[in-house]
Amino acid sequence: MTFEYAPALESRSIVSIKAKYGHFINGSFVAGKKHFPTINPATEEILSHIALGGASDVDKAVMAAQKAYTKTWSKLSGKERGKYLYRIARILQERAREFAVLETLDNGKPIRETRDIDIPLVAAHFFYHAGWADKLDYAGLGHSPKAYGVAGQIIPWNFPLLMLAWKVAPALATGNTVVLKPAETTSLTALLFAEVCQQAELPDGVVNIVTGDGSTGAAIVNHPGVHKIAFTGSTDVGKKIARAIASTDKKATLELGGKGANIVFDDAPIDETVEGIVNGIFFNQGHVCCAGSRLIVQESVAEEVIEKLKVRMAKIRVGDPLDKNTDLGAINSKEQLVKIKELSAIGDAEGAERWSPQCNLSNKGFWFAPTIFTGVTQANRIAQEEIFGPVLSVLTFRTPQEAIDKANNTPFGLSAGIWSEKGSRIFWASQHLKAGVIWANTFNKFDPASPFGGYKESGWGREGGKHGLAAYLKTGKETGAK
Ligand code: NAI
Ligand code: MG
C-alpha cells in the first residue's frame, strides 16, 4: 500500500504585491521609466512590473549613497551601526513568513527551503555582522580599518534575498553604503527589503536598490563614484566586470560558477551518502553555484550507490513550490530551462546514459525532472560546464589519487564533498582538493561565520566570516581579492 501526500499549500495572502515598482533611492521609492514583468516561474503568472534602471537612475543612487556615507554613515560609531543591523535582523525575523512566500512566488523554489533555509540564514547574516560592527579595530584587520565608501553590489536569481544579505550586511557593518541591483527575474524580495530599511529607520541613502538588467549592472560597475564591487553570478559576467575595472583602483570580490565534485569512497556510509548526494544536487533545483554536480564515486561501490540513488530520486516530490511537501520546485526562468535542456541533450549526444524518475510535470511554468547521467567521462561538456539545474553527472574512480585528479580537472574550484568513514582519508583528500569550500560527510551547509569563495574561474576573494569583512575595508587584509 502506498500513501499519497495531500496538498499542503502555504497561503499567499500574507504578501501584497504592487502592480508596479520603482527604484529605492535615498530612502524613498522613486518611479521608474521603463518596466519589465516579473513572473512566478511555477505558473507563468505575471506578479508585477519592475523598473528597468538606466545610467541616470544609477547615478542618482550613487550620489545618494555618497552623501549618506559622508554626512551620516561614516560619522556613526561601529556600535551605532550595529544597532541598525540588529534592528534589520529582528524585523526580518518578524516578517520571515512574508519574505519566504514572496521569495517562493518570484523564484520558484520550494517554501520548505525559503522558510527553513533562505530566510533564517538571511537573518543570521545580519545578526552575525551586527556583532562585528563595533569590533573591527580589534579583529586583526589592521589599525583602524576604513570603509571604501560606496559599494556596488550585483546579485543573481538563485538565492535572491540571501545574496542580498551576504552583500549588504558586511558592507553596512564595515561602514560602507550600498547601491545594489537584484537579478531581473527576482527583484521582489529586495524591494520588500527596502521597506525593512525604512521600518528600521536606516538613514536615507545608506542602502539604495536599483532594479534592471545587465546594462544596469554595468552602469554600477562603471560608475566612478563606486569604489568596491561585489558580484555573484556567471563566470562570463564576472570576467566582463574584471575587464571593466582593470584600469581603475576599484576593488572587487567575484563569486562565480562551479562544478563541485562530490567524492564517495568505498568506506562511506551509503544511505547517508545518498541523502548527501540528493542534497548536493537537487537542493534549490540545482541552481546553486556550489552544487555537488559531479558525483565521483569509487568503482567498487558505484553500482550500489547509483541503485540506491535512483530509489531515493523516485521519492523526490516535484511540483507546486508553495506546497509544503514539495522538494523540487520550478526552474527559475525559461532561459535557464532552455540551457538545462541544451546541456542535457549534449550529454545524450556525448554518449552518457540519462535517467530520471517518472514525474508528472505541469504544462504551465518551467520544470525539469531530477536527472542523472552515468558513464560520463572527463572530456564531456556535462562534466566540465555548469548546468545550474537538477542534473548530476556521474564519474567513477579506482584509486584515491584518481579521485582527486578528476575532481580538480575543471576550470572551477568552488566546492567539493568527501564521503568516507576514515578521518585520515578526509584530511588527505581535503588537502589535495582545489576548492574554496569542502564538506565532509555533509553538503551545502552554510554559516555566516564561514568564509565562502573559490579558486580559478570560480572567482576572487571570500564572503562571510572575518575574511569577508576584510574585503570591505581599506587597511584590511584582502584575501585574494583585487
Ligand atoms: P548573470 O551572471 O548574467 O547574472 C547575474 C547578475 O549580473 C544579474 O543581476 C545580471 O543582471 C547582472 N549582469 C549581467 N550582465 C552584467 C554586466 N555586464 N555587468 C554587470 N552586471 C551584469 O547570470 P544569468 O544570465 O542569470 O545566468 C546564466 C548562468 O550563470 C547560469 O546558467 C549559471 O550557470 C550561472 N549563474 C551562476 C550563479 C552563481 O551563483 N555562481 C548565479 C546565477 C547564474
Ligand atoms: Mg520572477
Short mmCIF file of C-alpha atoms and ligand atoms in Angstrom, two decimals:
data_model
loop_
_atom_site.label_atom_id
_atom_site.label_comp_id
_atom_site.label_asym_id
_atom_site.label_seq_id
_atom_site.Cartn_x
_atom_site.Cartn_y
_atom_site.Cartn_z
CA MET A 1 0.00 0.00 0.00
CA THR A 2 1.37 3.44 -0.87
CA PHE A 3 0.37 6.69 0.73
CA GLU A 4 -0.17 9.84 -1.29
CA TYR A 5 0.52 13.23 0.20
CA ALA A 6 -2.49 15.54 0.23
CA PRO A 7 -1.62 19.06 -0.91
CA ALA A 8 -0.48 21.34 1.95
CA LEU A 9 -0.46 24.76 0.38
CA GLU A 10 1.06 27.73 2.15
CA SER A 11 -1.30 30.69 1.90
CA ARG A 12 -0.05 33.58 -0.20
CA SER A 13 -2.42 36.08 1.45
CA ILE A 14 0.39 37.36 3.69
CA VAL A 15 2.11 39.09 0.77
CA SER A 16 0.81 42.14 -1.00
CA ILE A 17 2.50 42.74 -4.31
CA LYS A 18 2.14 46.12 -6.02
CA ALA A 19 1.32 46.20 -9.74
CA LYS A 20 4.47 48.19 -10.44
CA TYR A 21 7.67 49.09 -8.61
CA GLY A 22 10.20 51.88 -8.90
CA HIS A 23 13.74 52.12 -7.51
CA PHE A 24 14.64 52.67 -3.86
CA ILE A 25 16.88 55.72 -3.76
CA ASN A 26 17.76 57.93 -0.81
CA GLY A 27 15.25 56.27 1.47
CA SER A 28 12.22 56.55 -0.86
CA PHE A 29 10.69 54.71 -3.77
CA VAL A 30 11.08 56.71 -6.97
CA ALA A 31 9.20 55.95 -10.18
CA GLY A 32 10.98 54.13 -12.98
CA LYS A 33 10.64 54.98 -16.66
CA LYS A 34 10.57 51.64 -18.45
CA HIS A 35 9.31 48.44 -16.81
CA PHE A 36 9.52 44.71 -17.42
CA PRO A 37 7.37 41.91 -15.95
CA THR A 38 8.45 39.55 -13.20
CA ILE A 39 6.67 36.22 -13.20
CA ASN A 40 6.04 33.23 -11.00
CA PRO A 41 8.07 30.57 -12.82
CA ALA A 42 5.80 27.81 -11.49
CA THR A 43 2.72 29.24 -13.25
CA GLU A 44 4.00 31.97 -15.62
CA GLU A 45 1.59 34.36 -13.83
CA ILE A 46 2.81 37.96 -14.05
CA LEU A 47 3.37 39.09 -10.47
CA SER A 48 4.39 42.68 -11.03
CA HIS A 49 6.33 45.10 -13.22
CA ILE A 50 9.87 46.02 -12.30
CA ALA A 51 11.66 49.23 -13.26
CA LEU A 52 14.50 48.96 -15.75
CA GLY A 53 17.15 51.25 -14.31
CA GLY A 54 19.30 53.33 -16.64
CA ALA A 55 22.56 55.20 -16.13
CA SER A 56 20.75 58.24 -14.68
CA ASP A 57 18.98 56.11 -12.02
CA VAL A 58 22.31 54.51 -11.10
CA ASP A 59 23.88 57.96 -10.93
CA LYS A 60 21.18 59.22 -8.54
CA ALA A 61 21.60 56.13 -6.37
CA VAL A 62 25.40 56.51 -6.22
CA MET A 63 25.05 60.22 -5.35
CA ALA A 64 22.62 59.33 -2.55
CA ALA A 65 24.99 56.63 -1.25
CA GLN A 66 27.95 59.03 -1.37
CA LYS A 67 26.06 61.71 0.50
CA ALA A 68 24.85 59.21 3.10
CA TYR A 69 28.42 57.97 3.52
CA THR A 70 29.95 61.42 4.11
CA LYS A 71 27.11 63.05 6.03
CA THR A 72 25.88 60.25 8.29
CA TRP A 73 27.10 56.68 8.00
CA SER A 74 30.85 57.34 8.27
CA LYS A 75 30.22 59.54 11.30
CA LEU A 76 28.46 56.85 13.30
CA SER A 77 30.38 54.62 15.67
CA GLY A 78 30.52 50.91 14.98
CA LYS A 79 28.21 50.37 17.92
CA GLU A 80 25.56 52.65 16.38
CA ARG A 81 25.86 50.93 13.00
CA GLY A 82 25.47 47.61 14.78
CA LYS A 83 22.18 48.74 16.31
CA TYR A 84 20.72 49.29 12.85
CA LEU A 85 21.88 45.86 11.73
CA TYR A 86 20.33 44.21 14.79
CA ARG A 87 17.10 46.08 14.10
CA ILE A 88 17.04 44.92 10.46
CA ALA A 89 17.75 41.33 11.57
CA ARG A 90 14.88 41.37 14.04
CA ILE A 91 12.42 42.83 11.52
CA LEU A 92 13.48 40.17 9.00
CA GLN A 93 12.70 37.50 11.58
CA GLU A 94 9.34 39.08 12.37
CA ARG A 95 8.43 39.22 8.69
CA ALA A 96 10.04 35.86 7.83
CA ARG A 97 6.89 34.19 6.53
CA GLU A 98 6.09 37.12 4.26
CA PHE A 99 9.62 37.01 2.81
CA ALA A 100 9.50 33.22 2.42
CA VAL A 101 6.23 33.27 0.50
CA LEU A 102 7.30 36.17 -1.70
CA GLU A 103 10.64 34.51 -2.50
CA THR A 104 8.89 31.27 -3.40
CA LEU A 105 6.43 33.10 -5.68
CA ASP A 106 9.08 35.09 -7.53
CA ASN A 107 11.83 32.48 -7.67
CA GLY A 108 10.03 29.12 -7.89
CA LYS A 109 11.97 27.49 -5.03
CA PRO A 110 10.02 25.37 -2.54
CA ILE A 111 8.52 27.07 0.51
CA ARG A 112 10.22 24.42 2.66
CA GLU A 113 13.57 25.87 1.58
CA THR A 114 12.72 29.58 1.72
CA ARG A 115 11.08 29.09 5.13
CA ASP A 116 13.72 26.82 6.67
CA ILE A 117 16.93 27.81 4.89
CA ASP A 118 16.97 31.08 2.93
CA ILE A 119 15.21 33.44 5.32
CA PRO A 120 16.71 32.07 8.59
CA LEU A 121 20.17 32.40 7.01
CA VAL A 122 19.36 35.95 5.90
CA ALA A 123 18.52 36.94 9.48
CA ALA A 124 21.61 35.07 10.74
CA HIS A 125 23.83 37.10 8.37
CA PHE A 126 22.51 40.39 9.73
CA PHE A 127 22.83 39.24 13.35
CA TYR A 128 26.36 37.96 12.76
CA HIS A 129 27.55 41.16 11.08
CA ALA A 130 25.77 43.35 13.64
CA GLY A 131 28.08 41.75 16.19
CA TRP A 132 31.18 42.66 14.20
CA ALA A 133 30.35 46.35 13.65
CA ASP A 134 31.92 47.60 16.92
CA LYS A 135 34.84 45.13 16.98
CA LEU A 136 36.60 45.88 13.71
CA ASP A 137 39.50 47.70 15.37
CA TYR A 138 40.37 44.63 17.40
CA ALA A 139 39.91 41.91 14.81
CA GLY A 140 43.35 41.77 13.22
CA LEU A 141 42.08 43.70 10.22
CA GLY A 142 44.78 46.37 10.55
CA HIS A 143 44.85 49.54 12.64
CA SER A 144 41.52 51.43 12.42
CA PRO A 145 40.40 49.85 9.14
CA LYS A 146 38.37 52.23 6.96
CA ALA A 147 35.41 51.67 4.66
CA TYR A 148 35.76 52.23 0.91
CA GLY A 149 32.68 54.46 0.68
CA VAL A 150 30.09 53.31 -1.85
CA ALA A 151 29.89 49.58 -2.60
CA GLY A 152 28.21 48.49 -5.85
CA GLN A 153 26.61 45.09 -5.44
CA ILE A 154 25.16 42.88 -8.16
CA ILE A 155 23.39 39.67 -7.29
CA PRO A 156 21.91 36.61 -9.05
CA TRP A 157 18.49 34.97 -9.00
CA ASN A 158 19.21 31.65 -7.29
CA PHE A 159 19.18 32.92 -3.67
CA PRO A 160 17.79 36.43 -4.13
CA LEU A 161 17.40 37.67 -0.56
CA LEU A 162 20.24 35.53 0.80
CA MET A 163 22.69 37.00 -1.71
CA LEU A 164 21.43 40.47 -0.75
CA ALA A 165 22.19 39.63 2.89
CA TRP A 166 25.66 38.29 2.00
CA LYS A 167 26.36 41.64 0.33
CA VAL A 168 24.52 44.27 2.38
CA ALA A 169 25.24 43.01 5.92
CA PRO A 170 29.09 43.09 5.74
CA ALA A 171 29.05 46.35 3.74
CA LEU A 172 26.99 48.16 6.39
CA ALA A 173 28.84 46.56 9.31
CA THR A 174 32.14 47.85 7.92
CA GLY A 175 30.73 51.33 7.35
CA ASN A 176 30.18 51.32 3.59
CA THR A 177 26.98 52.47 1.90
CA VAL A 178 25.38 50.46 -0.86
CA VAL A 179 23.90 50.53 -4.35
CA LEU A 180 22.51 47.06 -5.03
CA LYS A 181 20.98 45.56 -8.15
CA PRO A 182 18.90 42.39 -7.87
CA ALA A 183 18.65 39.93 -10.77
CA GLU A 184 16.00 40.67 -13.38
CA THR A 185 13.79 37.66 -12.58
CA THR A 186 13.86 38.05 -8.77
CA SER A 187 13.64 41.67 -7.61
CA LEU A 188 10.62 41.45 -5.32
CA THR A 189 12.25 40.42 -2.04
CA ALA A 190 14.94 43.08 -2.48
CA LEU A 191 12.17 45.66 -2.87
CA LEU A 192 10.48 44.32 0.27
CA PHE A 193 13.86 44.59 1.99
CA ALA A 194 13.83 48.29 1.05
CA GLU A 195 10.66 48.59 3.17
CA VAL A 196 12.52 46.91 6.04
CA CYS A 197 15.24 49.57 5.75
CA GLN A 198 12.53 52.23 6.08
CA GLN A 199 10.94 50.40 9.00
CA ALA A 200 14.35 50.17 10.74
CA GLU A 201 14.78 53.94 10.15
CA LEU A 202 18.09 53.31 8.46
CA PRO A 203 19.43 56.75 7.45
CA ASP A 204 18.39 57.71 3.90
CA GLY A 205 20.79 56.67 1.17
CA VAL A 206 22.70 54.03 3.17
CA VAL A 207 21.01 51.29 1.12
CA ASN A 208 19.84 52.05 -2.43
CA ILE A 209 18.29 49.47 -4.73
CA VAL A 210 18.19 49.98 -8.48
CA THR A 211 16.42 47.23 -10.42
CA GLY A 212 17.18 46.32 -14.01
CA ASP A 213 19.22 44.09 -16.28
CA GLY A 214 22.86 43.61 -17.28
CA SER A 215 23.12 47.18 -18.59
CA THR A 216 22.03 48.50 -15.18
CA GLY A 217 24.66 46.27 -13.54
CA ALA A 218 27.31 47.53 -15.96
CA ALA A 219 26.36 51.15 -15.12
CA ILE A 220 27.02 50.39 -11.43
CA VAL A 221 30.36 48.75 -12.21
CA ASN A 222 31.48 51.66 -14.40
CA HIS A 223 30.30 54.48 -12.15
CA PRO A 224 33.32 56.49 -10.93
CA GLY A 225 31.68 57.00 -7.51
CA VAL A 226 31.69 53.27 -6.75
CA HIS A 227 34.89 52.08 -5.07
CA LYS A 228 34.18 48.46 -4.35
CA ILE A 229 32.27 45.90 -6.40
CA ALA A 230 30.75 42.72 -5.03
CA PHE A 231 29.32 40.41 -7.65
CA THR A 232 27.77 36.94 -7.62
CA GLY A 233 26.73 35.36 -10.90
CA SER A 234 28.09 33.73 -14.01
CA THR A 235 31.78 33.43 -14.80
CA ASP A 236 31.17 35.21 -18.14
CA VAL A 237 29.82 38.34 -16.46
CA GLY A 238 32.49 38.07 -13.75
CA LYS A 239 35.14 38.25 -16.48
CA LYS A 240 33.41 41.27 -18.03
CA ILE A 241 33.48 43.03 -14.65
CA ALA A 242 37.15 42.14 -14.15
CA ARG A 243 37.95 43.68 -17.55
CA ALA A 244 35.84 46.77 -16.86
CA ILE A 245 37.67 47.59 -13.62
CA ALA A 246 41.14 46.52 -14.76
CA SER A 247 42.43 50.06 -15.26
CA THR A 248 40.78 51.54 -12.18
CA ASP A 249 41.51 51.36 -8.46
CA LYS A 250 38.17 49.68 -7.76
CA LYS A 251 38.31 46.63 -5.53
CA ALA A 252 36.20 43.59 -6.28
CA THR A 253 35.05 40.27 -4.97
CA LEU A 254 33.63 37.90 -7.57
CA GLU A 255 31.63 34.80 -6.63
CA LEU A 256 31.25 32.88 -9.88
CA GLY A 257 30.33 29.45 -11.12
CA GLY A 258 31.31 25.97 -10.03
CA LYS A 259 31.26 22.31 -10.92
CA GLY A 260 31.56 20.83 -7.46
CA ALA A 261 32.89 17.29 -7.03
CA ASN A 262 31.11 15.08 -4.53
CA ILE A 263 33.59 12.23 -3.91
CA VAL A 264 32.34 8.94 -2.50
CA PHE A 265 34.95 6.49 -1.17
CA ASP A 266 34.16 2.80 -0.79
CA ASP A 267 34.01 3.01 3.01
CA ALA A 268 31.34 5.75 3.02
CA PRO A 269 28.06 5.06 4.84
CA ILE A 270 25.97 4.53 1.72
CA ASP A 271 22.49 5.54 2.90
CA GLU A 272 23.70 8.82 4.43
CA THR A 273 25.81 9.44 1.36
CA VAL A 274 22.80 9.05 -0.92
CA GLU A 275 21.00 11.72 1.14
CA GLY A 276 24.06 13.95 0.77
CA ILE A 277 24.18 13.43 -2.98
CA VAL A 278 20.50 14.37 -3.27
CA ASN A 279 21.01 17.45 -1.10
CA GLY A 280 24.14 18.34 -3.08
CA ILE A 281 22.48 18.47 -6.49
CA PHE A 282 18.71 18.70 -6.05
CA PHE A 283 18.60 21.38 -3.32
CA ASN A 284 17.25 24.61 -4.86
CA GLN A 285 16.64 22.84 -8.23
CA GLY A 286 20.42 22.59 -8.60
CA HIS A 287 20.55 26.38 -9.05
CA VAL A 288 23.49 26.50 -6.68
CA CYS A 289 26.99 27.71 -7.56
CA CYS A 290 28.50 25.23 -5.08
CA ALA A 291 26.20 22.32 -6.05
CA GLY A 292 27.71 18.84 -5.98
CA SER A 293 27.05 18.49 -9.69
CA ARG A 294 29.72 15.86 -10.35
CA LEU A 295 29.44 12.63 -8.41
CA ILE A 296 32.86 10.96 -8.34
CA VAL A 297 32.26 7.52 -6.89
CA GLN A 298 34.66 4.63 -6.22
CA GLU A 299 34.10 1.91 -8.81
CA SER A 300 33.63 -0.87 -6.24
CA VAL A 301 30.54 0.82 -4.73
CA ALA A 302 29.29 2.71 -7.79
CA GLU A 303 26.58 0.25 -8.71
CA GLU A 304 25.13 0.14 -5.21
CA VAL A 305 25.26 3.94 -4.81
CA ILE A 306 23.52 4.54 -8.14
CA GLU A 307 20.83 1.93 -7.46
CA LYS A 308 20.05 3.48 -4.08
CA LEU A 309 20.21 6.98 -5.55
CA LYS A 310 17.59 6.05 -8.15
CA VAL A 311 15.28 4.66 -5.46
CA ARG A 312 15.70 7.88 -3.48
CA MET A 313 15.23 10.12 -6.54
CA ALA A 314 11.92 8.41 -7.31
CA LYS A 315 10.70 9.79 -3.96
CA ILE A 316 11.56 13.42 -4.71
CA ARG A 317 8.34 15.38 -4.96
CA VAL A 318 8.39 17.82 -7.87
CA GLY A 319 5.61 20.38 -8.05
CA ASP A 320 3.93 23.46 -6.64
CA PRO A 321 6.62 25.38 -4.74
CA LEU A 322 4.01 26.71 -2.30
CA ASP A 323 3.16 23.14 -1.25
CA LYS A 324 4.97 22.33 2.00
CA ASN A 325 5.60 18.77 0.76
CA THR A 326 7.45 19.88 -2.36
CA ASP A 327 11.15 19.01 -2.62
CA LEU A 328 11.93 20.30 -6.10
CA GLY A 329 10.28 23.47 -7.37
CA ALA A 330 10.25 25.31 -10.68
CA ILE A 331 13.25 26.21 -12.82
CA ASN A 332 13.73 29.94 -12.37
CA SER A 333 13.23 31.08 -15.97
CA LYS A 334 12.54 29.92 -19.48
CA GLU A 335 16.12 30.87 -20.45
CA GLN A 336 17.53 28.68 -17.69
CA LEU A 337 15.28 25.78 -18.68
CA VAL A 338 16.48 26.06 -22.28
CA LYS A 339 20.08 25.99 -21.07
CA ILE A 340 19.49 22.89 -18.92
CA LYS A 341 17.74 21.12 -21.80
CA GLU A 342 20.53 22.02 -24.23
CA LEU A 343 23.32 20.78 -21.97
CA SER A 344 21.39 17.60 -21.18
CA ALA A 345 20.92 16.94 -24.91
CA ILE A 346 24.67 17.38 -25.29
CA GLY A 347 25.11 14.75 -22.56
CA ASP A 348 22.96 12.34 -24.63
CA ALA A 349 24.95 13.12 -27.76
CA GLU A 350 28.25 12.57 -25.94
CA GLY A 351 27.12 9.03 -25.10
CA ALA A 352 26.30 9.37 -21.40
CA GLU A 353 23.25 7.49 -20.14
CA ARG A 354 20.37 9.64 -18.88
CA TRP A 355 17.94 8.56 -16.16
CA SER A 356 15.04 10.38 -14.47
CA PRO A 357 12.21 9.06 -12.34
CA GLN A 358 8.67 9.24 -13.66
CA CYS A 359 7.35 12.76 -12.91
CA ASN A 360 4.12 14.49 -13.83
CA LEU A 361 5.34 17.91 -14.81
CA SER A 362 2.87 20.76 -15.30
CA ASN A 363 2.47 22.25 -18.78
CA LYS A 364 2.45 25.71 -17.28
CA GLY A 365 5.67 27.04 -15.84
CA PHE A 366 9.24 25.78 -16.19
CA TRP A 367 10.04 22.28 -14.98
CA PHE A 368 12.81 19.75 -15.25
CA ALA A 369 12.76 16.31 -13.63
CA PRO A 370 15.67 15.32 -11.38
CA THR A 371 18.18 13.70 -13.70
CA ILE A 372 21.42 11.71 -13.55
CA PHE A 373 23.87 10.93 -16.29
CA THR A 374 26.03 7.83 -15.81
CA GLY A 375 29.03 6.80 -17.89
CA VAL A 376 30.24 10.42 -18.06
CA THR A 377 33.89 10.98 -19.00
CA GLN A 378 36.07 13.91 -18.03
CA ALA A 379 36.12 15.34 -21.54
CA ASN A 380 32.31 15.53 -21.72
CA ARG A 381 30.82 19.01 -21.60
CA ILE A 382 28.40 17.87 -18.89
CA ALA A 383 31.47 17.09 -16.74
CA GLN A 384 33.04 20.49 -17.38
CA GLU A 385 30.28 23.11 -17.71
CA GLU A 386 27.91 24.45 -15.10
CA ILE A 387 24.40 23.18 -15.95
CA PHE A 388 22.83 25.02 -12.99
CA GLY A 389 19.87 22.68 -12.82
CA PRO A 390 18.82 19.36 -11.24
CA VAL A 391 21.27 17.33 -13.31
CA LEU A 392 24.03 15.16 -11.88
CA SER A 393 26.99 13.83 -13.89
CA VAL A 394 28.40 10.57 -12.52
CA LEU A 395 32.06 9.58 -12.96
CA THR A 396 33.94 6.72 -11.29
CA PHE A 397 37.47 6.20 -9.92
CA ARG A 398 39.67 3.34 -8.69
CA THR A 399 42.39 4.99 -6.56
CA PRO A 400 42.15 7.99 -4.21
CA GLN A 401 44.65 9.90 -6.36
CA GLU A 402 42.46 9.36 -9.41
CA ALA A 403 39.50 10.82 -7.48
CA ILE A 404 41.49 13.97 -6.67
CA ASP A 405 42.77 14.31 -10.25
CA LYS A 406 39.25 14.04 -11.63
CA ALA A 407 37.80 16.39 -9.02
CA ASN A 408 40.39 19.08 -9.80
CA ASN A 409 40.07 18.71 -13.55
CA THR A 410 37.72 21.63 -14.26
CA PRO A 411 38.24 25.36 -14.79
CA PHE A 412 36.36 25.93 -11.50
CA GLY A 413 37.26 25.43 -7.84
CA LEU A 414 34.36 26.44 -5.64
CA SER A 415 33.18 23.45 -3.62
CA ALA A 416 33.73 19.75 -3.02
CA GLY A 417 32.37 16.99 -0.80
CA ILE A 418 34.11 13.95 0.65
CA TRP A 419 32.26 10.86 1.89
CA SER A 420 34.31 8.44 3.93
CA GLU A 421 34.32 6.94 7.38
CA LYS A 422 38.06 7.45 7.68
CA GLY A 423 39.22 10.77 9.17
CA SER A 424 42.75 10.47 7.75
CA ARG A 425 41.36 9.99 4.26
CA ILE A 426 39.13 13.04 4.64
CA PHE A 427 42.10 15.20 5.74
CA TRP A 428 44.30 13.86 2.94
CA ALA A 429 41.64 14.49 0.29
CA SER A 430 40.75 17.95 1.54
CA GLN A 431 44.41 18.98 1.42
CA HIS A 432 44.61 18.00 -2.24
CA LEU A 433 41.31 19.36 -3.49
CA LYS A 434 41.43 22.79 -5.11
CA ALA A 435 38.13 24.09 -3.80
CA GLY A 436 37.25 27.05 -1.60
CA VAL A 437 34.67 25.13 0.43
CA ILE A 438 34.97 21.44 1.30
CA TRP A 439 32.32 19.50 3.17
CA ALA A 440 32.97 16.11 4.76
CA ASN A 441 30.07 13.69 5.16
CA THR A 442 27.61 16.51 4.50
CA PHE A 443 26.93 19.01 1.73
CA ASN A 444 25.52 22.50 1.12
CA LYS A 445 25.83 23.67 4.72
CA PHE A 446 26.19 27.42 5.21
CA ASP A 447 27.03 29.65 8.13
CA PRO A 448 27.70 33.39 8.22
CA ALA A 449 30.90 32.80 10.21
CA SER A 450 32.39 30.61 7.49
CA PRO A 451 34.20 32.29 4.59
CA PHE A 452 32.93 31.26 1.15
CA GLY A 453 34.61 31.64 -2.23
CA GLY A 454 36.54 29.90 -4.95
CA TYR A 455 39.75 29.14 -6.79
CA LYS A 456 40.40 29.59 -10.51
CA GLU A 457 37.33 30.62 -12.56
CA SER A 458 35.11 30.40 -9.51
CA GLY A 459 36.17 33.89 -8.56
CA TRP A 460 38.14 36.27 -6.35
CA GLY A 461 38.03 36.80 -2.62
CA ARG A 462 35.89 35.46 0.18
CA GLU A 463 32.49 36.41 1.58
CA GLY A 464 31.39 35.67 5.12
CA GLY A 465 33.39 35.37 8.31
CA LYS A 466 36.29 37.66 9.13
CA HIS A 467 37.71 37.19 5.63
CA GLY A 468 34.54 38.66 4.18
CA LEU A 469 34.87 41.80 6.32
CA ALA A 470 38.41 42.40 5.10
CA ALA A 471 37.14 42.73 1.54
CA TYR A 472 35.13 45.82 2.57
CA LEU A 473 37.94 47.56 4.46
CA LYS A 474 40.85 49.65 3.17
CA THR A 475 43.55 48.56 5.52
CA GLY A 476 42.01 45.13 5.83
CA LYS A 477 44.00 42.22 4.53
CA GLU A 478 42.46 41.41 1.17
CA THR A 479 42.06 37.69 0.71
CA GLY A 480 42.79 37.08 -2.92
CA ALA A 481 40.56 39.95 -3.99
CA LYS A 482 41.81 42.56 -6.43
P1 NAI B 1 24.35 36.58 -14.96
O1 NAI B 1 25.76 36.45 -14.50
O2 NAI B 1 24.09 37.16 -16.32
O3 NAI B 1 23.53 37.48 -13.94
C1 NAI B 1 23.90 37.77 -12.61
C2 NAI B 1 23.68 39.25 -12.32
O4 NAI B 1 24.59 40.04 -13.10
C3 NAI B 1 22.28 39.76 -12.67
O5 NAI B 1 21.89 40.69 -11.70
C4 NAI B 1 22.51 40.45 -14.01
O6 NAI B 1 21.56 41.46 -14.29
C5 NAI B 1 23.89 41.04 -13.82
N1 NAI B 1 24.63 41.34 -15.04
C6 NAI B 1 24.50 40.76 -16.28
N2 NAI B 1 25.39 41.29 -17.13
C7 NAI B 1 26.11 42.22 -16.45
C8 NAI B 1 27.19 43.11 -16.79
N3 NAI B 1 27.71 43.12 -18.00
N4 NAI B 1 27.69 43.90 -15.82
C9 NAI B 1 27.19 43.87 -14.56
N5 NAI B 1 26.17 43.09 -14.20
C10 NAI B 1 25.62 42.26 -15.12
O7 NAI B 1 23.66 35.17 -14.85
P2 NAI B 1 22.39 34.62 -15.65
O8 NAI B 1 22.42 35.05 -17.08
O9 NAI B 1 21.20 34.98 -14.88
O10 NAI B 1 22.66 33.05 -15.60
C11 NAI B 1 23.49 32.43 -16.55
C12 NAI B 1 24.30 31.34 -15.96
O11 NAI B 1 25.15 31.85 -14.97
C13 NAI B 1 23.52 30.26 -15.24
O12 NAI B 1 23.07 29.29 -16.12
C14 NAI B 1 24.55 29.73 -14.27
O13 NAI B 1 25.34 28.76 -14.90
C15 NAI B 1 25.38 30.93 -13.94
N6 NAI B 1 24.98 31.56 -12.66
C16 NAI B 1 25.77 31.37 -11.58
C17 NAI B 1 25.41 31.89 -10.36
C18 NAI B 1 26.23 31.69 -9.15
O14 NAI B 1 25.71 31.75 -8.05
N7 NAI B 1 27.51 31.49 -9.28
C19 NAI B 1 24.16 32.63 -10.18
C20 NAI B 1 23.42 32.84 -11.40
C21 NAI B 1 23.83 32.29 -12.57
MG MG B 2 10.21 36.09 -11.01
#
